[in-house]
PDB file of C-alpha atoms in Angstrom:
ATOM      1  CA  MET A   1      57.882 -57.261 -33.095  1.00  0.00           C
ATOM      2  CA  THR A   2      57.171 -56.362 -36.714  1.00  0.00           C
ATOM      3  CA  THR A   3      53.616 -57.686 -36.287  1.00  0.00           C
ATOM      4  CA  SER A   4      52.917 -55.467 -33.237  1.00  0.00           C
ATOM      5  CA  MET A   5      54.189 -52.372 -35.023  1.00  0.00           C
ATOM      6  CA  THR A   6      51.975 -53.156 -38.002  1.00  0.00           C
ATOM      7  CA  THR A   7      48.909 -53.601 -35.723  1.00  0.00           C
ATOM      8  CA  ALA A   8      49.580 -50.275 -34.001  1.00  0.00           C
ATOM      9  CA  ALA A   9      49.883 -48.508 -37.319  1.00  0.00           C
ATOM     10  CA  ALA A  10      46.706 -50.112 -38.633  1.00  0.00           C
ATOM     11  CA  ASP A  11      44.618 -49.125 -35.545  1.00  0.00           C
ATOM     12  CA  PRO A  12      44.387 -45.307 -35.375  1.00  0.00           C
ATOM     13  CA  THR A  13      41.757 -45.183 -32.631  1.00  0.00           C
ATOM     14  CA  PRO A  14      44.000 -44.235 -29.668  1.00  0.00           C
ATOM     15  CA  SER A  15      45.491 -41.330 -31.568  1.00  0.00           C
ATOM     16  CA  THR A  16      42.284 -39.975 -33.119  1.00  0.00           C
ATOM     17  CA  GLU A  17      40.086 -39.832 -29.960  1.00  0.00           C
ATOM     18  CA  PRO A  18      42.170 -37.205 -28.155  1.00  0.00           C
ATOM     19  CA  ARG A  19      42.301 -35.121 -31.326  1.00  0.00           C
ATOM     20  CA  THR A  20      38.514 -35.333 -31.605  1.00  0.00           C
ATOM     21  CA  GLY A  21      38.082 -34.204 -27.966  1.00  0.00           C
ATOM     22  CA  ARG A  22      40.455 -31.270 -28.455  1.00  0.00           C
ATOM     23  CA  ALA A  23      38.683 -30.250 -31.622  1.00  0.00           C
ATOM     24  CA  SER A  24      35.299 -30.369 -29.933  1.00  0.00           C
ATOM     25  CA  ALA A  25      36.491 -28.329 -26.936  1.00  0.00           C
ATOM     26  CA  SER A  26      38.094 -25.745 -29.198  1.00  0.00           C
ATOM     27  CA  SER A  27      34.904 -25.450 -31.251  1.00  0.00           C
ATOM     28  CA  HIS A  28      32.873 -24.769 -28.094  1.00  0.00           C
ATOM     29  CA  ARG A  29      35.377 -22.174 -26.945  1.00  0.00           C
ATOM     30  CA  ALA A  30      35.451 -20.587 -30.361  1.00  0.00           C
ATOM     31  CA  ASP A  31      31.661 -20.081 -30.602  1.00  0.00           C
ATOM     32  CA  PRO A  32      30.274 -18.747 -27.288  1.00  0.00           C
ATOM     33  CA  ALA A  33      27.407 -16.962 -29.047  1.00  0.00           C
ATOM     34  CA  THR A  34      25.946 -20.290 -30.102  1.00  0.00           C
ATOM     35  CA  ALA A  35      25.911 -21.568 -26.515  1.00  0.00           C
ATOM     36  CA  LYS A  36      24.322 -18.293 -25.351  1.00  0.00           C
ATOM     37  CA  ARG A  37      21.577 -18.600 -27.946  1.00  0.00           C
ATOM     38  CA  ARG A  38      20.905 -22.160 -26.842  1.00  0.00           C
ATOM     39  CA  LYS A  39      20.496 -21.077 -23.213  1.00  0.00           C
ATOM     40  CA  ARG A  40      18.273 -18.085 -24.026  1.00  0.00           C
ATOM     41  CA  LEU A  41      14.691 -18.704 -22.992  1.00  0.00           C
ATOM     42  CA  PRO A  42      11.891 -18.056 -25.493  1.00  0.00           C
ATOM     43  CA  HIS A  43       9.688 -15.012 -24.983  1.00  0.00           C
ATOM     44  CA  THR A  44       6.486 -15.992 -23.196  1.00  0.00           C
ATOM     45  CA  PRO A  45       3.905 -14.103 -21.087  1.00  0.00           C
ATOM     46  CA  LEU A  46       6.106 -14.920 -18.081  1.00  0.00           C
ATOM     47  CA  ASN A  47       9.258 -13.867 -19.951  1.00  0.00           C
ATOM     48  CA  PRO A  48       8.087 -11.010 -22.187  1.00  0.00           C
ATOM     49  CA  ARG A  49      10.154  -9.225 -24.758  1.00  0.00           C
ATOM     50  CA  PRO A  50      11.465  -5.840 -23.556  1.00  0.00           C
ATOM     51  CA  SER A  51       9.223  -3.033 -24.784  1.00  0.00           C
ATOM     52  CA  ILE A  52      10.670   0.457 -25.314  1.00  0.00           C
ATOM     53  CA  PRO A  53       7.265   2.237 -25.358  1.00  0.00           C
ATOM     54  CA  LEU A  54       6.237   0.470 -22.157  1.00  0.00           C
ATOM     55  CA  THR A  55       9.526   1.461 -20.531  1.00  0.00           C
ATOM     56  CA  LEU A  56       8.997   5.103 -21.535  1.00  0.00           C
ATOM     57  CA  VAL A  57       5.446   5.110 -20.175  1.00  0.00           C
ATOM     58  CA  THR A  58       6.670   3.571 -16.910  1.00  0.00           C
ATOM     59  CA  GLY A  59       9.339   6.260 -16.652  1.00  0.00           C
ATOM     60  CA  LEU A  60       6.760   9.009 -17.182  1.00  0.00           C
ATOM     61  CA  VAL A  61       4.518   7.524 -14.498  1.00  0.00           C
ATOM     62  CA  LEU A  62       7.503   7.349 -12.133  1.00  0.00           C
ATOM     63  CA  VAL A  63       8.356  11.006 -12.752  1.00  0.00           C
ATOM     64  CA  TYR A  64       4.698  11.997 -12.329  1.00  0.00           C
ATOM     65  CA  THR A  65       4.621  10.155  -8.998  1.00  0.00           C
ATOM     66  CA  LEU A  66       7.933  11.313  -7.539  1.00  0.00           C
ATOM     67  CA  LEU A  67       7.939  14.929  -8.759  1.00  0.00           C
ATOM     68  CA  PRO A  68       5.342  16.209  -6.248  1.00  0.00           C
ATOM     69  CA  LEU A  69       7.134  14.372  -3.447  1.00  0.00           C
ATOM     70  CA  ALA A  70      10.446  15.942  -4.468  1.00  0.00           C
ATOM     71  CA  TRP A  71       8.789  19.374  -4.592  1.00  0.00           C
ATOM     72  CA  LEU A  72       7.381  18.837  -1.099  1.00  0.00           C
ATOM     73  CA  VAL A  73      10.714  17.776   0.402  1.00  0.00           C
ATOM     74  CA  ILE A  74      12.621  20.634  -1.231  1.00  0.00           C
ATOM     75  CA  ASN A  75      10.149  23.370  -0.286  1.00  0.00           C
ATOM     76  CA  ALA A  76       9.850  22.144   3.301  1.00  0.00           C
ATOM     77  CA  THR A  77      13.414  23.412   3.782  1.00  0.00           C
ATOM     78  CA  LYS A  78      12.559  26.992   2.786  1.00  0.00           C
ATOM     79  CA  SER A  79      11.427  29.970   4.777  1.00  0.00           C
ATOM     80  CA  GLN A  80       8.318  31.942   3.878  1.00  0.00           C
ATOM     81  CA  ARG A  81      10.292  34.343   1.708  1.00  0.00           C
ATOM     82  CA  GLY A  82      12.408  31.622   0.127  1.00  0.00           C
ATOM     83  CA  LEU A  83       9.254  29.694  -0.705  1.00  0.00           C
ATOM     84  CA  LEU A  84       7.905  32.602  -2.716  1.00  0.00           C
ATOM     85  CA  ASP A  85      11.132  33.898  -4.281  1.00  0.00           C
ATOM     86  CA  SER A  86      13.032  30.729  -5.277  1.00  0.00           C
ATOM     87  CA  PHE A  87      12.517  28.058  -7.919  1.00  0.00           C
ATOM     88  CA  GLY A  88      10.151  25.369  -6.731  1.00  0.00           C
ATOM     89  CA  LEU A  89      12.320  22.392  -7.633  1.00  0.00           C
ATOM     90  CA  TRP A  90      15.542  23.663  -6.087  1.00  0.00           C
ATOM     91  CA  PHE A  91      16.714  24.687  -2.645  1.00  0.00           C
ATOM     92  CA  ALA A  92      16.836  28.280  -1.453  1.00  0.00           C
ATOM     93  CA  ASP A  93      19.872  29.976   0.070  1.00  0.00           C
ATOM     94  CA  ASP A  94      18.689  29.249   3.626  1.00  0.00           C
ATOM     95  CA  PHE A  95      17.955  25.802   5.083  1.00  0.00           C
ATOM     96  CA  ASN A  96      15.080  26.099   7.556  1.00  0.00           C
ATOM     97  CA  LEU A  97      13.769  22.537   7.765  1.00  0.00           C
ATOM     98  CA  TRP A  98      14.304  22.066  11.496  1.00  0.00           C
ATOM     99  CA  ASP A  99      13.010  25.519  12.300  1.00  0.00           C
ATOM    100  CA  ASN A 100       9.937  24.882  10.132  1.00  0.00           C
ATOM    101  CA  ILE A 101       9.248  21.579  11.915  1.00  0.00           C
ATOM    102  CA  THR A 102       9.525  23.252  15.337  1.00  0.00           C
ATOM    103  CA  ARG A 103       7.221  26.107  14.330  1.00  0.00           C
ATOM    104  CA  THR A 104       4.727  23.692  12.759  1.00  0.00           C
ATOM    105  CA  LEU A 105       4.458  21.652  15.953  1.00  0.00           C
ATOM    106  CA  THR A 106       4.138  24.707  18.211  1.00  0.00           C
ATOM    107  CA  TYR A 107       2.116  27.124  16.069  1.00  0.00           C
ATOM    108  CA  ASP A 108      -1.358  28.047  17.341  1.00  0.00           C
ATOM    109  CA  ASP A 109      -0.765  26.378  20.721  1.00  0.00           C
ATOM    110  CA  GLY A 110       0.243  23.058  19.163  1.00  0.00           C
ATOM    111  CA  ALA A 111      -2.817  22.702  16.922  1.00  0.00           C
ATOM    112  CA  PHE A 112      -0.917  20.430  14.512  1.00  0.00           C
ATOM    113  CA  VAL A 113      -0.146  17.930  17.289  1.00  0.00           C
ATOM    114  CA  ARG A 114      -3.799  17.938  18.339  1.00  0.00           C
ATOM    115  CA  TRP A 115      -4.918  17.324  14.755  1.00  0.00           C
ATOM    116  CA  LEU A 116      -2.357  14.518  14.442  1.00  0.00           C
ATOM    117  CA  LEU A 117      -3.733  12.804  17.548  1.00  0.00           C
ATOM    118  CA  ASN A 118      -7.277  13.164  16.183  1.00  0.00           C
ATOM    119  CA  THR A 119      -6.205  11.561  12.913  1.00  0.00           C
ATOM    120  CA  LEU A 120      -4.558   8.690  14.759  1.00  0.00           C
ATOM    121  CA  LEU A 121      -7.775   8.183  16.728  1.00  0.00           C
ATOM    122  CA  TYR A 122      -9.836   8.043  13.538  1.00  0.00           C
ATOM    123  CA  VAL A 123      -7.363   5.661  11.917  1.00  0.00           C
ATOM    124  CA  PHE A 124      -7.048   3.251  14.839  1.00  0.00           C
ATOM    125  CA  ALA A 125     -10.762   3.148  15.573  1.00  0.00           C
ATOM    126  CA  GLY A 126     -12.115   3.482  12.034  1.00  0.00           C
ATOM    127  CA  ALA A 127      -9.554   1.684   9.871  1.00  0.00           C
ATOM    128  CA  GLY A 128      -8.794  -0.905  12.550  1.00  0.00           C
ATOM    129  CA  GLY A 129     -12.451  -1.650  13.094  1.00  0.00           C
ATOM    130  CA  ALA A 130     -13.106  -1.811   9.349  1.00  0.00           C
ATOM    131  CA  THR A 131     -10.282  -4.333   8.970  1.00  0.00           C
ATOM    132  CA  VAL A 132     -11.603  -6.537  11.777  1.00  0.00           C
ATOM    133  CA  LEU A 133     -15.129  -6.510  10.349  1.00  0.00           C
ATOM    134  CA  ALA A 134     -13.855  -7.188   6.832  1.00  0.00           C
ATOM    135  CA  VAL A 135     -11.780 -10.185   7.986  1.00  0.00           C
ATOM    136  CA  LEU A 136     -14.612 -11.710   9.985  1.00  0.00           C
ATOM    137  CA  GLY A 137     -17.239 -11.076   7.321  1.00  0.00           C
ATOM    138  CA  GLY A 138     -15.058 -12.175   4.420  1.00  0.00           C
ATOM    139  CA  TYR A 139     -14.088 -15.418   6.138  1.00  0.00           C
ATOM    140  CA  ALA A 140     -17.703 -16.216   7.019  1.00  0.00           C
ATOM    141  CA  LEU A 141     -18.946 -15.512   3.500  1.00  0.00           C
ATOM    142  CA  ALA A 142     -16.163 -17.573   1.948  1.00  0.00           C
ATOM    143  CA  LYS A 143     -16.292 -20.651   4.192  1.00  0.00           C
ATOM    144  CA  TYR A 144     -19.899 -20.942   5.397  1.00  0.00           C
ATOM    145  CA  ASP A 145     -22.936 -21.757   3.293  1.00  0.00           C
ATOM    146  CA  PHE A 146     -26.164 -20.136   4.438  1.00  0.00           C
ATOM    147  CA  PRO A 147     -29.437 -18.934   2.855  1.00  0.00           C
ATOM    148  CA  GLY A 148     -29.150 -15.535   1.198  1.00  0.00           C
ATOM    149  CA  ARG A 149     -25.429 -15.783   0.522  1.00  0.00           C
ATOM    150  CA  LYS A 150     -25.838 -14.781  -3.119  1.00  0.00           C
ATOM    151  CA  ALA A 151     -27.993 -11.822  -2.112  1.00  0.00           C
ATOM    152  CA  VAL A 152     -25.272 -10.659   0.258  1.00  0.00           C
ATOM    153  CA  PHE A 153     -22.754 -10.946  -2.571  1.00  0.00           C
ATOM    154  CA  ALA A 154     -24.946  -8.763  -4.811  1.00  0.00           C
ATOM    155  CA  VAL A 155     -25.328  -6.154  -2.053  1.00  0.00           C
ATOM    156  CA  VAL A 156     -21.566  -6.043  -1.449  1.00  0.00           C
ATOM    157  CA  ILE A 157     -20.797  -5.625  -5.158  1.00  0.00           C
ATOM    158  CA  GLY A 158     -23.394  -2.884  -5.403  1.00  0.00           C
ATOM    159  CA  ALA A 159     -21.972  -1.111  -2.367  1.00  0.00           C
ATOM    160  CA  VAL A 160     -18.485  -1.172  -3.886  1.00  0.00           C
ATOM    161  CA  ALA A 161     -19.842   0.621  -6.971  1.00  0.00           C
ATOM    162  CA  VAL A 162     -21.504   3.418  -4.952  1.00  0.00           C
ATOM    163  CA  PRO A 163     -19.153   6.395  -4.368  1.00  0.00           C
ATOM    164  CA  GLY A 164     -18.816   7.615  -0.813  1.00  0.00           C
ATOM    165  CA  THR A 165     -19.739  11.186  -1.718  1.00  0.00           C
ATOM    166  CA  ALA A 166     -23.190  10.006  -2.803  1.00  0.00           C
ATOM    167  CA  LEU A 167     -23.870   8.807   0.753  1.00  0.00           C
ATOM    168  CA  ALA A 168     -22.379  11.839   2.508  1.00  0.00           C
ATOM    169  CA  VAL A 169     -25.551  13.945   2.681  1.00  0.00           C
ATOM    170  CA  PRO A 170     -27.860  11.086   3.830  1.00  0.00           C
ATOM    171  CA  THR A 171     -25.260  10.118   6.410  1.00  0.00           C
ATOM    172  CA  PHE A 172     -25.060  13.692   7.672  1.00  0.00           C
ATOM    173  CA  LEU A 173     -28.845  13.947   7.994  1.00  0.00           C
ATOM    174  CA  MET A 174     -29.039  10.651   9.853  1.00  0.00           C
ATOM    175  CA  PHE A 175     -26.214  11.540  12.236  1.00  0.00           C
ATOM    176  CA  SER A 176     -27.674  15.008  12.764  1.00  0.00           C
ATOM    177  CA  ASN A 177     -30.976  13.504  13.884  1.00  0.00           C
ATOM    178  CA  MET A 178     -29.050  11.215  16.232  1.00  0.00           C
ATOM    179  CA  GLY A 179     -27.047  14.118  17.671  1.00  0.00           C
ATOM    180  CA  LEU A 180     -23.676  12.652  16.641  1.00  0.00           C
ATOM    181  CA  THR A 181     -22.456  15.433  14.363  1.00  0.00           C
ATOM    182  CA  ASN A 182     -19.462  17.457  15.531  1.00  0.00           C
ATOM    183  CA  THR A 183     -18.226  14.419  17.483  1.00  0.00           C
ATOM    184  CA  PRO A 184     -15.544  11.828  16.666  1.00  0.00           C
ATOM    185  CA  TRP A 185     -18.260   9.194  16.187  1.00  0.00           C
ATOM    186  CA  ALA A 186     -19.430  11.006  13.067  1.00  0.00           C
ATOM    187  CA  VAL A 187     -16.101  10.106  11.435  1.00  0.00           C
ATOM    188  CA  ILE A 188     -15.410   6.749  13.077  1.00  0.00           C
ATOM    189  CA  ILE A 189     -18.747   4.988  12.469  1.00  0.00           C
ATOM    190  CA  PRO A 190     -18.907   5.558   8.675  1.00  0.00           C
ATOM    191  CA  SER A 191     -15.247   4.492   8.430  1.00  0.00           C
ATOM    192  CA  LEU A 192     -16.128   1.082   9.871  1.00  0.00           C
ATOM    193  CA  ILE A 193     -17.994   0.166   6.687  1.00  0.00           C
ATOM    194  CA  SER A 194     -15.654  -0.967   3.914  1.00  0.00           C
ATOM    195  CA  PRO A 195     -17.437  -2.864   1.123  1.00  0.00           C
ATOM    196  CA  PHE A 196     -14.227  -3.129  -0.887  1.00  0.00           C
ATOM    197  CA  GLY A 197     -12.343  -4.552   2.103  1.00  0.00           C
ATOM    198  CA  LEU A 198     -15.121  -7.077   2.710  1.00  0.00           C
ATOM    199  CA  TYR A 199     -15.107  -8.174  -0.930  1.00  0.00           C
ATOM    200  CA  LEU A 200     -11.305  -8.396  -0.971  1.00  0.00           C
ATOM    201  CA  MET A 201     -11.219 -10.592   2.145  1.00  0.00           C
ATOM    202  CA  TRP A 202     -14.051 -12.724   0.770  1.00  0.00           C
ATOM    203  CA  VAL A 203     -12.106 -13.497  -2.391  1.00  0.00           C
ATOM    204  CA  PHE A 204      -8.805 -13.931  -0.540  1.00  0.00           C
ATOM    205  CA  ALA A 205     -10.220 -16.243   2.134  1.00  0.00           C
ATOM    206  CA  ALA A 206     -11.841 -18.445  -0.506  1.00  0.00           C
ATOM    207  CA  GLU A 207      -8.410 -19.118  -2.062  1.00  0.00           C
ATOM    208  CA  ALA A 208      -5.995 -18.827   0.861  1.00  0.00           C
ATOM    209  CA  VAL A 209      -7.764 -21.066   3.375  1.00  0.00           C
ATOM    210  CA  PRO A 210      -8.232 -24.653   2.090  1.00  0.00           C
ATOM    211  CA  THR A 211     -11.499 -26.206   3.158  1.00  0.00           C
ATOM    212  CA  GLU A 212      -9.648 -29.466   3.837  1.00  0.00           C
ATOM    213  CA  LEU A 213      -7.664 -27.802   6.626  1.00  0.00           C
ATOM    214  CA  LEU A 214     -10.831 -26.610   8.314  1.00  0.00           C
ATOM    215  CA  GLU A 215     -12.463 -30.019   8.010  1.00  0.00           C
ATOM    216  CA  ALA A 216      -9.392 -31.715   9.456  1.00  0.00           C
ATOM    217  CA  ALA A 217      -9.436 -29.319  12.418  1.00  0.00           C
ATOM    218  CA  ARG A 218     -13.116 -29.987  13.037  1.00  0.00           C
ATOM    219  CA  ILE A 219     -12.529 -33.747  12.911  1.00  0.00           C
ATOM    220  CA  ASP A 220      -9.803 -33.313  15.547  1.00  0.00           C
ATOM    221  CA  GLY A 221     -12.346 -31.622  17.797  1.00  0.00           C
ATOM    222  CA  SER A 222     -11.382 -27.987  17.274  1.00  0.00           C
ATOM    223  CA  GLY A 223     -14.173 -25.438  17.731  1.00  0.00           C
ATOM    224  CA  GLU A 224     -14.993 -22.758  15.162  1.00  0.00           C
ATOM    225  CA  LEU A 225     -13.333 -19.923  17.068  1.00  0.00           C
ATOM    226  CA  ARG A 226     -10.191 -21.926  17.732  1.00  0.00           C
ATOM    227  CA  THR A 227     -10.064 -23.056  14.104  1.00  0.00           C
ATOM    228  CA  PHE A 228     -10.369 -19.462  12.947  1.00  0.00           C
ATOM    229  CA  PHE A 229      -7.715 -18.008  15.240  1.00  0.00           C
ATOM    230  CA  THR A 230      -5.173 -20.862  14.994  1.00  0.00           C
ATOM    231  CA  ILE A 231      -5.552 -21.990  11.375  1.00  0.00           C
ATOM    232  CA  ALA A 232      -7.432 -19.489   9.236  1.00  0.00           C
ATOM    233  CA  LEU A 233      -6.184 -16.189  10.653  1.00  0.00           C
ATOM    234  CA  PRO A 234      -2.439 -16.871  10.079  1.00  0.00           C
ATOM    235  CA  LEU A 235      -3.227 -17.713   6.455  1.00  0.00           C
ATOM    236  CA  LEU A 236      -5.231 -14.494   6.101  1.00  0.00           C
ATOM    237  CA  VAL A 237      -2.387 -12.209   7.213  1.00  0.00           C
ATOM    238  CA  PRO A 238      -1.424 -10.963   3.711  1.00  0.00           C
ATOM    239  CA  GLY A 239      -5.018 -10.086   2.856  1.00  0.00           C
ATOM    240  CA  THR A 240      -5.577  -8.566   6.290  1.00  0.00           C
ATOM    241  CA  VAL A 241      -2.537  -6.305   5.919  1.00  0.00           C
ATOM    242  CA  THR A 242      -3.685  -5.231   2.458  1.00  0.00           C
ATOM    243  CA  VAL A 243      -7.160  -4.310   3.709  1.00  0.00           C
ATOM    244  CA  LEU A 244      -5.623  -2.542   6.703  1.00  0.00           C
ATOM    245  CA  LEU A 245      -3.382  -0.428   4.484  1.00  0.00           C
ATOM    246  CA  PHE A 246      -6.226   0.508   2.150  1.00  0.00           C
ATOM    247  CA  SER A 247      -8.427   1.452   5.102  1.00  0.00           C
ATOM    248  CA  MET A 248      -5.635   3.408   6.788  1.00  0.00           C
ATOM    249  CA  VAL A 249      -4.881   5.443   3.677  1.00  0.00           C
ATOM    250  CA  ALA A 250      -8.583   6.138   3.055  1.00  0.00           C
ATOM    251  CA  THR A 251      -9.155   7.275   6.647  1.00  0.00           C
ATOM    252  CA  TRP A 252      -5.883   9.218   6.891  1.00  0.00           C
ATOM    253  CA  ASN A 253      -6.636  11.173   3.702  1.00  0.00           C
ATOM    254  CA  ASN A 254     -10.366  11.534   4.416  1.00  0.00           C
ATOM    255  CA  TYR A 255     -11.399  15.136   3.830  1.00  0.00           C
ATOM    256  CA  PHE A 256     -15.005  15.361   2.673  1.00  0.00           C
ATOM    257  CA  LEU A 257     -16.614  13.381   5.512  1.00  0.00           C
ATOM    258  CA  PRO A 258     -14.931  15.374   8.338  1.00  0.00           C
ATOM    259  CA  LEU A 259     -15.666  18.577   6.409  1.00  0.00           C
ATOM    260  CA  ILE A 260     -19.431  18.083   6.644  1.00  0.00           C
ATOM    261  CA  MET A 261     -19.448  16.364  10.044  1.00  0.00           C
ATOM    262  CA  ILE A 262     -16.922  18.335  12.152  1.00  0.00           C
ATOM    263  CA  LYS A 263     -17.188  22.052  12.923  1.00  0.00           C
ATOM    264  CA  ASP A 264     -15.108  22.188  16.094  1.00  0.00           C
ATOM    265  CA  PRO A 265     -11.408  22.791  15.234  1.00  0.00           C
ATOM    266  CA  ASP A 266     -10.412  20.732  18.269  1.00  0.00           C
ATOM    267  CA  TRP A 267     -11.698  17.598  16.469  1.00  0.00           C
ATOM    268  CA  TYR A 268     -10.207  18.395  13.064  1.00  0.00           C
ATOM    269  CA  PRO A 269      -8.053  15.740  11.372  1.00  0.00           C
ATOM    270  CA  LEU A 270      -4.859  16.816   9.644  1.00  0.00           C
ATOM    271  CA  THR A 271      -6.552  17.298   6.290  1.00  0.00           C
ATOM    272  CA  LEU A 272      -9.023  19.865   7.639  1.00  0.00           C
ATOM    273  CA  GLY A 273      -6.440  21.499   9.876  1.00  0.00           C
ATOM    274  CA  LEU A 274      -3.966  22.194   7.081  1.00  0.00           C
ATOM    275  CA  ASN A 275      -6.795  23.488   4.922  1.00  0.00           C
ATOM    276  CA  ALA A 276      -7.793  25.858   7.744  1.00  0.00           C
ATOM    277  CA  TRP A 277      -4.228  27.226   7.828  1.00  0.00           C
ATOM    278  CA  ASN A 278      -4.350  27.663   4.083  1.00  0.00           C
ATOM    279  CA  GLN A 279      -7.626  29.577   4.233  1.00  0.00           C
ATOM    280  CA  GLN A 280      -6.581  31.907   7.018  1.00  0.00           C
ATOM    281  CA  ALA A 281      -4.261  33.724   4.601  1.00  0.00           C
ATOM    282  CA  GLN A 282      -7.360  34.690   2.582  1.00  0.00           C
ATOM    283  CA  THR A 283      -9.184  36.238   5.532  1.00  0.00           C
ATOM    284  CA  ALA A 284      -8.822  39.858   6.615  1.00  0.00           C
ATOM    285  CA  GLY A 285      -5.933  40.139   9.041  1.00  0.00           C
ATOM    286  CA  GLY A 286      -5.055  36.464   8.641  1.00  0.00           C
ATOM    287  CA  GLU A 287      -1.441  35.339   8.806  1.00  0.00           C
ATOM    288  CA  ALA A 288       0.026  33.544   5.797  1.00  0.00           C
ATOM    289  CA  VAL A 289       1.891  30.442   6.937  1.00  0.00           C
ATOM    290  CA  PHE A 290       2.579  28.695   3.641  1.00  0.00           C
ATOM    291  CA  ASP A 291       5.939  27.421   4.886  1.00  0.00           C
ATOM    292  CA  LEU A 292       4.186  25.706   7.806  1.00  0.00           C
ATOM    293  CA  ILE A 293       1.545  24.245   5.482  1.00  0.00           C
ATOM    294  CA  VAL A 294       4.213  22.682   3.271  1.00  0.00           C
ATOM    295  CA  THR A 295       6.155  21.362   6.252  1.00  0.00           C
ATOM    296  CA  GLY A 296       2.957  20.034   7.823  1.00  0.00           C
ATOM    297  CA  SER A 297       2.089  18.261   4.575  1.00  0.00           C
ATOM    298  CA  LEU A 298       5.490  16.585   4.631  1.00  0.00           C
ATOM    299  CA  LEU A 299       5.019  15.493   8.244  1.00  0.00           C
ATOM    300  CA  THR A 300       1.550  14.197   7.349  1.00  0.00           C
ATOM    301  CA  ILE A 301       2.756  11.706   4.746  1.00  0.00           C
ATOM    302  CA  LEU A 302       5.674  10.364   6.783  1.00  0.00           C
ATOM    303  CA  PRO A 303       3.575   8.022   9.004  1.00  0.00           C
ATOM    304  CA  ILE A 304       1.877   6.465   5.974  1.00  0.00           C
ATOM    305  CA  VAL A 305       5.219   5.907   4.240  1.00  0.00           C
ATOM    306  CA  ALA A 306       6.634   4.348   7.420  1.00  0.00           C
ATOM    307  CA  VAL A 307       3.647   2.003   7.753  1.00  0.00           C
ATOM    308  CA  PHE A 308       4.003   0.868   4.146  1.00  0.00           C
ATOM    309  CA  LEU A 309       7.701   0.144   4.616  1.00  0.00           C
ATOM    310  CA  LEU A 310       7.117  -1.775   7.856  1.00  0.00           C
ATOM    311  CA  LEU A 311       4.244  -3.904   6.558  1.00  0.00           C
ATOM    312  CA  GLN A 312       5.462  -4.652   3.057  1.00  0.00           C
ATOM    313  CA  ARG A 313       7.114  -7.906   4.167  1.00  0.00           C
ATOM    314  CA  TYR A 314       3.642  -9.275   4.920  1.00  0.00           C
ATOM    315  CA  TRP A 315       2.532  -8.791   1.334  1.00  0.00           C
ATOM    316  CA  GLN A 316       2.903 -12.390   0.351  1.00  0.00           C
ATOM    317  CA  SER A 317       0.523 -14.815  -1.221  1.00  0.00           C
ATOM    318  CA  GLY A 318       0.199 -18.531  -1.423  1.00  0.00           C
ATOM    319  CA  LEU A 319       1.004 -19.226   2.217  1.00  0.00           C
ATOM    320  CA  ALA A 320      -1.285 -22.249   2.063  1.00  0.00           C
ATOM    321  CA  ALA A 321       0.426 -23.700  -0.989  1.00  0.00           C
ATOM    322  CA  GLY A 322       1.557 -27.234  -0.244  1.00  0.00           C
ATOM    323  CA  SER A 323      -0.276 -27.387   3.085  1.00  0.00           C
ATOM    324  CA  VAL A 324      -2.724 -29.936   1.685  1.00  0.00           C
ATOM    325  CA  LYS A 325      -1.487 -33.084   0.012  1.00  0.00           C
ATOM    326  CA  GLU A 326      -3.537 -33.921  -3.055  1.00  0.00           C
TER     327      GLU A 326
END
């Protein structure tokens, strides 16, 4: 019995291990900052250090972007007198938004509705056709090798660099000789050509559609059209939506081309129609309808905003990632 007690006293291991564990746990609890520093990731290009000047610049850009929109929404609620007498960035005493919308849609025998339908026609035919041509051309240039491919690339790059206003007068002269001026075709046909959309789809198709997938489909006996519609086109959806949005915005906001091509008010788009309302206040005996112009401008941007919100879920990339085993 004396021997066992002596052995227990001489061997302190059982009693010291729990004390060591408690001391270690207490040290971790006592120094949480050390554990936080250990978990903090280093600053890299993917995890940059917060920049105060960059944050301030971003805030200024945000204010610069949202301030005109806020002004438009606020002033669309004012009457003609409230628009001229009140502060631009605050509401007037009267709230006339619904009355302004009704008057905008019915003024001048519903001219705004007619201009809206014209704009939708130009967008669906022009922007839709430009998107289809850009997808087909970009896919062909990216996945097929043919003589003159580099020359086509040089022409496309050069066309992207040429501003549209530089081609407006030659286009007008050509369409005038063909008898197409003052018709919807004078706006739709030039809108079908989108060098930037073609270049964007060319670059996107080269990366988004693996050549191995196309070769596998051909080995399985799939034709070129079936391969395009069943394999390539689903992978091109993000790029297609991007080109479609760019083309829609360009056609929706197009002002200079309809200005030189269209003289009949019945074929005006919204941009020319609102400008005509704005100019009628400067003519002798013309009626000033600034409240309707502001409300019409607000109604004009709503479809574009809605389209962006509905299609933003398609803005994804890398849909083909992992589809080919290397």
